[in-house]
Coordinates of C-alpha atoms and ligand atoms in Angstrom, one line a residue:
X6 CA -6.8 -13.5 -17.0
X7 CA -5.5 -13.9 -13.5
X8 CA -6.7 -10.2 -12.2
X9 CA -10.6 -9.2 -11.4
X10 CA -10.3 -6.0 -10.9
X11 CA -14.5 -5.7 -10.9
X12 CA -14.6 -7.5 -7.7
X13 CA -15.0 -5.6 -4.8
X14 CA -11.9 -6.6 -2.6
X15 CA -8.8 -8.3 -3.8
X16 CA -8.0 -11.9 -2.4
X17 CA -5.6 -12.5 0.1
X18 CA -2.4 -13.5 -0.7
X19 CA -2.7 -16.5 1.2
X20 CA -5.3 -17.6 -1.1
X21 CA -3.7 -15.9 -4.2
X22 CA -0.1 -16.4 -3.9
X23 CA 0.4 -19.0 -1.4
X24 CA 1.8 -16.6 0.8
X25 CA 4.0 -18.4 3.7
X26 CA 4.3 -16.5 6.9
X27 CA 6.1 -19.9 8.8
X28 CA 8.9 -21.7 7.8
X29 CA 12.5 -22.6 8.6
X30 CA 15.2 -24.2 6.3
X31 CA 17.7 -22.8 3.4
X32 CA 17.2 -20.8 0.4
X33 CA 17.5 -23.8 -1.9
X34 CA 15.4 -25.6 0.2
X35 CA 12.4 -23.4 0.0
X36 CA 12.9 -22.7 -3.8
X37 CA 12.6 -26.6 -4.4
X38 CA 9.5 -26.6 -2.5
X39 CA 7.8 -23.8 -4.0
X40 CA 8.8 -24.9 -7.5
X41 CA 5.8 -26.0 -9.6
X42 CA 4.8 -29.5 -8.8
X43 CA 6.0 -29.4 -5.7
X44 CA 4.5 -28.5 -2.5
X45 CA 5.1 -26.8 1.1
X46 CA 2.3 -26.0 3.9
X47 CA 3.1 -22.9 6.2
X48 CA 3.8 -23.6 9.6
X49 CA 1.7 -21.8 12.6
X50 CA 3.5 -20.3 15.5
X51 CA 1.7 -21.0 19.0
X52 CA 3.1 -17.8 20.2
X53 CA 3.2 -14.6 18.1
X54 CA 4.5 -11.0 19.1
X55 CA 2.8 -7.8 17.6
X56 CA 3.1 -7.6 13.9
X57 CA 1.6 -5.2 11.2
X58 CA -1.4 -4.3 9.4
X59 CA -2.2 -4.7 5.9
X60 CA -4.2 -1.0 6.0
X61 CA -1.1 0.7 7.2
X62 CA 0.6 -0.7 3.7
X63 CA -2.9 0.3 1.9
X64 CA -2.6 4.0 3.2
X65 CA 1.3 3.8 2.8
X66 CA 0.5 3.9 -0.9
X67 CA -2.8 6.2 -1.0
X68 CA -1.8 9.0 1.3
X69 CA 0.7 9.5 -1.4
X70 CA -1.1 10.3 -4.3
X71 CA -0.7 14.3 -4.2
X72 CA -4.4 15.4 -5.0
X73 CA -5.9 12.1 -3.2
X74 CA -7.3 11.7 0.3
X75 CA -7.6 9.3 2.5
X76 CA -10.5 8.8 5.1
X77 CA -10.2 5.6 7.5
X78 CA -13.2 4.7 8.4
X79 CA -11.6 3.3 12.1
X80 CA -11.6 3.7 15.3
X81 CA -8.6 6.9 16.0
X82 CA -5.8 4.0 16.7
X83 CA -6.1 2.6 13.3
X84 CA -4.5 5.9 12.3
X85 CA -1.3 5.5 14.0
X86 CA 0.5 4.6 11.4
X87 CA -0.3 8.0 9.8
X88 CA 2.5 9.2 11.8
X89 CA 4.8 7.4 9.8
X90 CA 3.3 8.2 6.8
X91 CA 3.6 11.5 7.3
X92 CA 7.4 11.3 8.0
X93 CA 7.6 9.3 4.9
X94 CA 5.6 11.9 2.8
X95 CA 7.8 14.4 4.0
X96 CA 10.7 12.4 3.4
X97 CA 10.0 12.4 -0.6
X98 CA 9.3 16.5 0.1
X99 CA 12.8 16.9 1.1
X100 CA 14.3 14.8 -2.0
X101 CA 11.9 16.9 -4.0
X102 CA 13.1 20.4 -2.8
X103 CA 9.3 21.2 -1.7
X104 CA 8.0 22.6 1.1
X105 CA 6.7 20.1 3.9
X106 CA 3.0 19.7 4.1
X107 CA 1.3 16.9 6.0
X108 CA -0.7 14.3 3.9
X109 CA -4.5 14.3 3.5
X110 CA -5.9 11.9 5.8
X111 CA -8.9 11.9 8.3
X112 CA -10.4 9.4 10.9
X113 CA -14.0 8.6 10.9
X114 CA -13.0 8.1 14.8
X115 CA -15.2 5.1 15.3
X116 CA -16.5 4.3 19.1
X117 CA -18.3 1.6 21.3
X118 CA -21.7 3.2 20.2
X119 CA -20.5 3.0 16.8
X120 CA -19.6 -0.6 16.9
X121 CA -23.2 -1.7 18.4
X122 CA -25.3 1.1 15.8
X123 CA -23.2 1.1 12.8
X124 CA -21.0 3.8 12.1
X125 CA -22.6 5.4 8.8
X126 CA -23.3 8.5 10.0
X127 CA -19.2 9.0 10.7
X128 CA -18.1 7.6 7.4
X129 CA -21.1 10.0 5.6
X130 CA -19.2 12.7 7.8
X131 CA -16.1 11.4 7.1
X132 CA -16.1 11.7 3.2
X133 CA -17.7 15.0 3.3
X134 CA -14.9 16.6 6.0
X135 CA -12.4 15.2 3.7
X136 CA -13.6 16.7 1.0
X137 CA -14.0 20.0 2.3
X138 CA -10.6 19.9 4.0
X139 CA -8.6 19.2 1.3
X140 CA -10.6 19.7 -2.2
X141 CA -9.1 16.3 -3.7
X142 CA -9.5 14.9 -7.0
X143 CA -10.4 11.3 -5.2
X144 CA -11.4 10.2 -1.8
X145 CA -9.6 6.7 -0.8
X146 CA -11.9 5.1 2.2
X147 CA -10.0 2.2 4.3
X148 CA -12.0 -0.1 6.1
X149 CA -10.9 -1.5 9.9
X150 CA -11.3 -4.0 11.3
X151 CA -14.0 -2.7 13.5
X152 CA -16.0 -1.3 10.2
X153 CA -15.3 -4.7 8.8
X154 CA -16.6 -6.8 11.8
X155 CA -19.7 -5.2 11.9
X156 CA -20.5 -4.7 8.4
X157 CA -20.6 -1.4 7.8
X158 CA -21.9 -1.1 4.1
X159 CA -19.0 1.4 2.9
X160 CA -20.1 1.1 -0.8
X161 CA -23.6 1.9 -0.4
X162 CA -22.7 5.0 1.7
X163 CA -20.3 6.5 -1.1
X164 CA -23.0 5.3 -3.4
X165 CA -25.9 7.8 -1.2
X166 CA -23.2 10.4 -1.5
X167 CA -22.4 10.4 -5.4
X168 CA -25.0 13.9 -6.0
X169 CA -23.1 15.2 -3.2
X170 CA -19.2 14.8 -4.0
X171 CA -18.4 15.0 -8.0
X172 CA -14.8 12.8 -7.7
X173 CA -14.5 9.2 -7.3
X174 CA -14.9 8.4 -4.3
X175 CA -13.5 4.5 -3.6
X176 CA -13.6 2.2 -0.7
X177 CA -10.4 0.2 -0.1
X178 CA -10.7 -3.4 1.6
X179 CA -8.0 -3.9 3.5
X180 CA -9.6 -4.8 7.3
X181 CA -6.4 -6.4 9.6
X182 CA -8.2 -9.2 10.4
X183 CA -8.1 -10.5 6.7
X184 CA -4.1 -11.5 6.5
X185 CA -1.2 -12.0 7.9
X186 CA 0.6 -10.9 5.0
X187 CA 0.2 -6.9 5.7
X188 CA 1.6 -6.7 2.0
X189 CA -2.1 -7.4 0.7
X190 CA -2.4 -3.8 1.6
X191 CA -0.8 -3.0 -1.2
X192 CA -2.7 -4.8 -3.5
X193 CA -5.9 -3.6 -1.7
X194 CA -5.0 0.0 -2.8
X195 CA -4.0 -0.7 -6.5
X196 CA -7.0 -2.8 -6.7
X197 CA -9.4 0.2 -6.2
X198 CA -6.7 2.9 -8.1
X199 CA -7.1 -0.2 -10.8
X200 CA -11.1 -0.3 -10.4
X201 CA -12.3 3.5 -10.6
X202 CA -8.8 5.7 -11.2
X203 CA -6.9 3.9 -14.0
X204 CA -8.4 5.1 -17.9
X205 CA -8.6 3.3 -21.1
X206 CA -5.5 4.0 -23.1
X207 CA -6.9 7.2 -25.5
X208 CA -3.0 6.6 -27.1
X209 CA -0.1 4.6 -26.0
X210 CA 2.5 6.9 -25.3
X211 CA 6.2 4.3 -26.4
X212 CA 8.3 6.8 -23.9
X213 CA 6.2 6.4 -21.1
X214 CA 7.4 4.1 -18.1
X215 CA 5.6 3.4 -15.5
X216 CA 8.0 3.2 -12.2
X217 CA 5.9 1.2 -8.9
X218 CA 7.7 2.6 -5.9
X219 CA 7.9 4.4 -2.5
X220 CA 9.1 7.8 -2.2
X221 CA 11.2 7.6 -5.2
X222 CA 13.9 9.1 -4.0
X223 CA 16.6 8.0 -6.9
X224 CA 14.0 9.5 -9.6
X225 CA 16.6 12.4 -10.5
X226 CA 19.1 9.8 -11.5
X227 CA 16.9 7.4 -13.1
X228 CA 15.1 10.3 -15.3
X229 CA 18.2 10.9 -16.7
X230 CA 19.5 7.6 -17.1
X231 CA 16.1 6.6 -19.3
X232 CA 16.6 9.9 -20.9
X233 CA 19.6 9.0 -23.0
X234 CA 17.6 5.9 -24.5
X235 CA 14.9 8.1 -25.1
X236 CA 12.3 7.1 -22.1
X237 CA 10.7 8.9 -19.8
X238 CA 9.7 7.2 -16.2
X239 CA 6.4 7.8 -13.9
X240 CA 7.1 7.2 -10.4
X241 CA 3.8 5.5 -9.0
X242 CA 2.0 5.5 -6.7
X243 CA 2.7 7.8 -3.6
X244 CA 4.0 11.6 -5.4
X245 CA 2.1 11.0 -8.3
X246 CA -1.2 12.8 -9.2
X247 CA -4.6 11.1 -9.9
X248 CA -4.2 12.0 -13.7
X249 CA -0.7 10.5 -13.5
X250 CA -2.6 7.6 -12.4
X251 CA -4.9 7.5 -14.8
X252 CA -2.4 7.2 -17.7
X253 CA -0.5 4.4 -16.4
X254 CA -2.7 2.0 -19.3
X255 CA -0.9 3.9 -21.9
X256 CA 2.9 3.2 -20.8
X257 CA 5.1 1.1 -23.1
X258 CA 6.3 -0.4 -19.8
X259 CA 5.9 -1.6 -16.2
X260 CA 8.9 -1.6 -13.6
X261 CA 8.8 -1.8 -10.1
X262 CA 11.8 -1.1 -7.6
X263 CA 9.9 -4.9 -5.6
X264 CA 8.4 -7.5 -6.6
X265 CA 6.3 -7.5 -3.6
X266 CA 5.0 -4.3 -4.1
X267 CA 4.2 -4.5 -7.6
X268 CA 3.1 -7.9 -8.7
X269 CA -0.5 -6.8 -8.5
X270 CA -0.6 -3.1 -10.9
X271 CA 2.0 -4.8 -12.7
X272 CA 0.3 -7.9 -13.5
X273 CA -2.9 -5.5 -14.1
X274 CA -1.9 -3.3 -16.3
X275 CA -0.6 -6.0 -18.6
X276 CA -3.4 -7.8 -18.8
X277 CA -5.8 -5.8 -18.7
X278 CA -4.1 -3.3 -20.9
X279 CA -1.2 -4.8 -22.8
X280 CA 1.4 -2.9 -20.8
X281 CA 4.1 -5.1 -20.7
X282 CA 5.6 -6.0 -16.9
X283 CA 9.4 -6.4 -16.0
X284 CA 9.2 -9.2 -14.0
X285 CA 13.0 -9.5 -13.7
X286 CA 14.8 -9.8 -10.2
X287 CA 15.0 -6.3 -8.3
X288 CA 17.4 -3.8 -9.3
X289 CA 19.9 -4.1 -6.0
X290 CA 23.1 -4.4 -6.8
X291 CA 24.9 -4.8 -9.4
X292 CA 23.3 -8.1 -10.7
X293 CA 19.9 -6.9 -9.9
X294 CA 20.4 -3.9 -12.1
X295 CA 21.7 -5.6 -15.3
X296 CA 18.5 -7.7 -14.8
X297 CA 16.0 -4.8 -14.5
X298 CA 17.3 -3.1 -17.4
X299 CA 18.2 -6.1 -19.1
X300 CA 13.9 -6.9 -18.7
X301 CA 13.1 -3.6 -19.8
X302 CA 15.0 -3.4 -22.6
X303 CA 13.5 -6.1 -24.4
X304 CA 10.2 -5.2 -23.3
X305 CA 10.8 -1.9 -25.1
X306 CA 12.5 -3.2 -28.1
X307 CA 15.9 -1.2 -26.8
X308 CA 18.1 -4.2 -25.8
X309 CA 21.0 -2.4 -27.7
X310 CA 21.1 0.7 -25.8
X311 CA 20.6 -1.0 -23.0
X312 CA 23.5 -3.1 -23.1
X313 CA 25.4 -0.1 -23.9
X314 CA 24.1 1.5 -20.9
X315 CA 25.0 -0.8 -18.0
X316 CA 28.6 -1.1 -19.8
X317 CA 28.8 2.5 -18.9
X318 CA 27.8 2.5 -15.8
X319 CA 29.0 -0.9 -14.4
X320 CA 32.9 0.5 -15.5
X321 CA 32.5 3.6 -13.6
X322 CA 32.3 1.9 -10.2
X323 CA 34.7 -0.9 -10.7
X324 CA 37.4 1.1 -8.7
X325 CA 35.6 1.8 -6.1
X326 CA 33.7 -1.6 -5.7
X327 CA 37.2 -3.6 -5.3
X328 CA 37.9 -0.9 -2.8
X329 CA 35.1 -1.8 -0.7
X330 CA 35.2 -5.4 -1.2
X331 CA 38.3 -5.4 0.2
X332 CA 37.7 -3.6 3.4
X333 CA 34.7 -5.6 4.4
X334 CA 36.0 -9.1 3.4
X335 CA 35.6 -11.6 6.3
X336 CA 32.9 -9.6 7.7
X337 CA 29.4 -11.6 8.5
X338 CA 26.0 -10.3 8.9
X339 CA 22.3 -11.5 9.3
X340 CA 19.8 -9.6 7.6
X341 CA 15.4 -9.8 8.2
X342 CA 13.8 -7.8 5.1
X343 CA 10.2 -8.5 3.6
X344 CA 10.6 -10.9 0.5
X345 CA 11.3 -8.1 -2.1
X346 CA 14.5 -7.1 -0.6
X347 CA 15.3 -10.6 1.6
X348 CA 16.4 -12.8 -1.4
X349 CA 17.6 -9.8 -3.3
X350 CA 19.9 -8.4 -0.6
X351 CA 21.7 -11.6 0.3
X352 CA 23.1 -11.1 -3.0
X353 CA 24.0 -7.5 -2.8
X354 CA 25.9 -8.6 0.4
X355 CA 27.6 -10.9 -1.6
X356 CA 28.3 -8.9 -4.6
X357 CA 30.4 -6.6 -1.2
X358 CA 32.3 -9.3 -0.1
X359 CA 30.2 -10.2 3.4
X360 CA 29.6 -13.4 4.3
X361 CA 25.6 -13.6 5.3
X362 CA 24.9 -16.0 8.2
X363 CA 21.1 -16.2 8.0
X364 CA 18.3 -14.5 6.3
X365 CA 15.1 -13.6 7.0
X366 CA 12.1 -12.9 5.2
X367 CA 9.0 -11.0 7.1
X368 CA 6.2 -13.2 4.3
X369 CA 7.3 -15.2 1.1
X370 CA 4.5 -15.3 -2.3
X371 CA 5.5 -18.6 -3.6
X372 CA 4.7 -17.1 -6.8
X373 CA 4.0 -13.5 -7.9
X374 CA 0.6 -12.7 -9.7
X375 CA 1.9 -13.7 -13.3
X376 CA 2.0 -17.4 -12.4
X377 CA 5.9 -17.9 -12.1
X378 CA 8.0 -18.3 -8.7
X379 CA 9.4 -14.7 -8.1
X380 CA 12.8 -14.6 -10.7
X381 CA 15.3 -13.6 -7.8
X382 CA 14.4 -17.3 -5.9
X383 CA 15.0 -19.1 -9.2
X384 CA 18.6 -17.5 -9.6
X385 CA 19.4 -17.4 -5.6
X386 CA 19.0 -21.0 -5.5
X387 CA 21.0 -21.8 -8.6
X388 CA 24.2 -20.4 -6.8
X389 CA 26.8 -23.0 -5.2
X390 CA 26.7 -22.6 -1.8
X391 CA 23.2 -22.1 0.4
X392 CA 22.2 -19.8 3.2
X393 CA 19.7 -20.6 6.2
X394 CA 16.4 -18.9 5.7
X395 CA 13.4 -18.4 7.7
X396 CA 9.9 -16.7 6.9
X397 CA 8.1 -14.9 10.0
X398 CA 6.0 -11.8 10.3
X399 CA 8.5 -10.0 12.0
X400 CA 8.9 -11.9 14.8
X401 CA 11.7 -10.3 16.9
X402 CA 11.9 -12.6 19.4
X403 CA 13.0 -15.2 17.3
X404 CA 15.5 -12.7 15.1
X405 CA 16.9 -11.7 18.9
X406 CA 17.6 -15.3 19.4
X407 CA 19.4 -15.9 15.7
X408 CA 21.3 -12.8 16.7
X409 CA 22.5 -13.8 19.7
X410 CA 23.6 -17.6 18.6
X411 CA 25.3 -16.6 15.8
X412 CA 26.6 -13.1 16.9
X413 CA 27.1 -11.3 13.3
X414 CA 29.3 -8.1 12.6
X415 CA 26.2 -6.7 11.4
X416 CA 22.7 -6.6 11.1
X417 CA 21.2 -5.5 8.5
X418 CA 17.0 -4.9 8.2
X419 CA 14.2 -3.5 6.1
X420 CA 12.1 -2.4 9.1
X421 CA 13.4 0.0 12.2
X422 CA 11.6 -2.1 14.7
X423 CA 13.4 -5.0 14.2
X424 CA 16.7 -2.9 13.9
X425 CA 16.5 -1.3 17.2
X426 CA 16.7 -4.4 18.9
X427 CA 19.7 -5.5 17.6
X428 CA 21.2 -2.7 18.3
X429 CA 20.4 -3.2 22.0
X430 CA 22.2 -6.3 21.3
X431 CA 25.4 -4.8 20.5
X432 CA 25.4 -5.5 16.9
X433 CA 26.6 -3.2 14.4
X434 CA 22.8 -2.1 12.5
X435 CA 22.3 -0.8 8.8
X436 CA 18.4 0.0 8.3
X437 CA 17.9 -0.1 4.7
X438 CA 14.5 2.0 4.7
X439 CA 15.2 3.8 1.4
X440 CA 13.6 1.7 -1.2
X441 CA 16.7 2.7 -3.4
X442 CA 19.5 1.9 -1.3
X443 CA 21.8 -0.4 -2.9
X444 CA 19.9 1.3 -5.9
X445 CA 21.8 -0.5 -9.3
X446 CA 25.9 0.0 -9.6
X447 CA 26.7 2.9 -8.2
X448 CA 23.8 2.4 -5.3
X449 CA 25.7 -0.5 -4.7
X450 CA 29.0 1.6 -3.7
X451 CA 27.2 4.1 -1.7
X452 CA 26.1 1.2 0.4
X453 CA 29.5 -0.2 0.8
X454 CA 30.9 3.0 2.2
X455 CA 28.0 3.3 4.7
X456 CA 28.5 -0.2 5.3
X457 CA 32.6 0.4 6.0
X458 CA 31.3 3.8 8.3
X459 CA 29.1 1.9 10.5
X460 CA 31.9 -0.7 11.0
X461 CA 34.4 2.3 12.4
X462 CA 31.7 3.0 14.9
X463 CA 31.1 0.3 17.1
X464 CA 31.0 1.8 20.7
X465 CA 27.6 2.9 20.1
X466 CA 26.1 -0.3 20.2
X467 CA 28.7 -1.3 22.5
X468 CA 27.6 1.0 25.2
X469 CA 24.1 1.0 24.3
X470 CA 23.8 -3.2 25.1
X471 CA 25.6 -2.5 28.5
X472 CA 23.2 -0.1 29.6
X473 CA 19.8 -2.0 28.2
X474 CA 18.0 -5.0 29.8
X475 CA 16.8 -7.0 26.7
X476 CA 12.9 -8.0 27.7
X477 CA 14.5 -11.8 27.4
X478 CA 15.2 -14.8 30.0
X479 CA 18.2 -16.6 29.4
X480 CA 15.8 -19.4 28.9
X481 CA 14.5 -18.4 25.7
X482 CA 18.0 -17.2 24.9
X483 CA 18.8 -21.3 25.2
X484 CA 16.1 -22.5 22.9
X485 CA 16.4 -22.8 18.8
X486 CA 15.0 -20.0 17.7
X487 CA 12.1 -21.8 15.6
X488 CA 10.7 -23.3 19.2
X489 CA 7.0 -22.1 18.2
X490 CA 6.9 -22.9 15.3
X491 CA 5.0 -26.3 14.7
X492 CA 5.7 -29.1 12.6
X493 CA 4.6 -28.7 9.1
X494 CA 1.1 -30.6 8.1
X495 CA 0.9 -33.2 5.7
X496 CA -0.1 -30.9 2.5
Ligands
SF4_507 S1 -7.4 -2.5 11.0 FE1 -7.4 -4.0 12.7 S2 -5.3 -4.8 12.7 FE2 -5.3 -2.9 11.5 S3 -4.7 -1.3 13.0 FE3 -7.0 -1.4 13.0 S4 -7.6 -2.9 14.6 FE4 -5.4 -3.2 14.2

């Protein structure tokens, strides 16, 4: 077994997977390298802008969970982030028809005295206030930086505290300073929801499904889509409930909308549990669809129904699809994404007709946690033609510069601060911060018409790039964009 889930914090995926978070070069290029036998070193940057943190992804998941809290045990500016998460939370309210509430989350509010004494009596504080607040069914605590620097013993404090609060209260290691790859939050959180939430299977339940996702915003459509083959999906983690969570050992299946996000629980639950794991290419597009289902059919024994259920759908979108194609032939775009959606999207550009310039990818696993290289680099790099890749933390700097040498149609990214800039830059910009955009065939033709919309509307951008100063000199606008990034070290 890969997976410890008795440990107390989860290994980086640096350590783990190999993560990259520095390289330059082609998509067949880096899949050749990070094929078994082979090797690759990641290469440092000597200058690096702001990036993220790997607790923001951790609470991301946690402040989800609908009878869950969260207490950070941080100084206040840890908590940012909440901010988001709140929007995000309310987000999956509004596809929900539910009233808007804010999600359960305190600070212990950590200060200098704090960092020189220890900050027990906060997190003691903390976990009680929480509890009080919002009576939840389990207390998530996230450790800082700060709380991780000086040691703070997190576990022994819940442990002081176990006459006092009768739910499982958990800490969650997922300190900044740890990684670069702020996607280790995520396995930080399902490795405690693995460790103290997640039951034996009483019985396996063959309709179950268990669905790894955001806000799960296509879950109407999917529900019904499994329901004529007889299944029935649970969208995990965030919108969920902890006895939702507690069942997911006794699904007949595992899907997740990213590999990325759902290597970990995925990997987890089958090994610890026998729940089997799709660990097919993600279910963008067209292609990525007929995977996805393809992957869980067999893992359900339903490969039949399955095949008569993408016929279906794929024939109801053909129509439209040549439509689109047509329209947005000759167009070109560059797109930055984490590695779930990078890879996948270059092909769901493809599958529209528009030529991609350059990708980006904000981390790359060079394998996922079941041992392989992730399924949608294997069948990227077996098309014919190639397409320059880089891997970065989000480094806008060097995505400005791409931009403005190769000066796309369109820009297309996973994260708005990256998008904003570009848009400053006078190129056309398509977020992509729904985790089911370009969701399977007929996501795939929503996202061509808001594709052909943005393209009518250029004078936005237009106007916006005359009026901005970009925080750039034309010298850096002259260099290649990879100019930090150092050579790669012998391995
Ligand atoms: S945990 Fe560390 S890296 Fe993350 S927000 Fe706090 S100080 Fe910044």
């Amino acid at each position: 077994m890969a997976i410890n889930t008795t440990i107390s914090e989860v290994p980086i995926r640096e350590r783990r997977l190999k993560a990259l978070t520095g390289y330059s070069g082609s998509v067949k290029d880096l899949a050749a390298r990070t094929s078994p036998g082979c090797s690759i070193t990641n290469r440092e940057r000597s200058f690096s802008q702001t990036s993220s943190c790997s607790s923001g992804c951790a609470q991301t998941l946690l402040s989800g969970i609908l009878d869950a809290a969260v207490v950070n045990h941080a100084p206040v500016g840890c908590l940012g982030d909440s901010l988001y998460q709140n929007i995000a939370h309310h987000y999956g309210q509004f596809h929900r028809g539910w009233a808007y509430s804010n999600v359960n989350m305190v600070s212990t509010n950590m200060g200098e005295s704090d960092t020189v004494f220890g900050g027990a009596d906060r997190l003691r504080d903390g976990i009680r206030e929480a509890y009080r607040r919002f009576s939840p069914k389990a207390i998530f605590v996230t450790t800082s930086c700060a709380s991780g620097i000086i040691g703070d013993d997190v576990q022994g404090i819940i442990d002081e505290l176990k006459g006092e609060i009768p739910i499982p209260v958990v800490p969650v290691h997922c300190e900044g300073f740890r990684t670069k790859v702020w996607a280790t939050g995520f396995d930080a959180a399902f490795h405690a929801i693995l460790g103290s939430i997640v039951k034996p299977p009483q019985r396996k339940n063959p309709e179950r499904i268990n669905i790894i996702n955001f806000r799960g915003s296509a879950r109407v459509y999917i529900t019904e889509l499994f329901g004529r083959i007889g299944l029935k999906p649970v969208f995990v983690v965030p919108f969920a409930t902890v006895a939702e969570l507690e069942g997911m050992s006794e699904a007949a299946a595992t899907l997740t909308i990213c590999g990325t996000l759902g290597s970990y629980l995925g990997t987890a639950l089958e090994e610890k549990y026998g729940v089997p794991y799709v660990k097919s290419s993600p279910p963008h597009g067209s292609v990525g669809m007929d995977s996805w289902l393809t992957g869980l059919g067999r893992a359900v024994g339903k490969e039949l129904e399955i095949e008569q259920l993408i016929r279906t759908e794929k024939q109801a979108v053909q129509g439209e699809l040549a439509q689109i194609r047509a329209r947005l032939s000759g167009i070109t775009a560059v797109l930055g994404m984490g590695p779930g959606f990078s890879l996948s999207y270059l092909r769901v550009l493809d599958e529209l007709g528009i030529k991609v310039l350059y990708g980006a990818s904000w981390h790359y696993d060079q394998q996922y946690d079941h041992g392989a290289q992730p399924a949608i680099t294997t069948e990227m790099a077996l098309r014919d033609e190639d397409i320059p890749f880089s891997i970065g933390e989000q480094q806008n700097y060097e995505i400005a510069n791409l931009l403005n040498e190769l000066k796309p149609d369109l820009y297309f990214s996973r994260h708005p601060g990256s998008s904003v800039w570009a848009a400053k830059q006078g190129i056309v910009t398509v977020p992509v911060m729904d985790e089911y955009t370009a969701f399977g065939y007929h996501g795939l033709v929503n996202f061509g018409w808001r594709i052909v919309d943005a393209l009518a509307n250029r004078r936005f951008v237009t106007n916006l790039s005359r009026r901005v100063r970009l925080p750039y000199q034309d010298w850096w606008f002259e260099q290649n964009p990879y100019h930090f990034l150092a050579e790669e070290e012998a391995a």
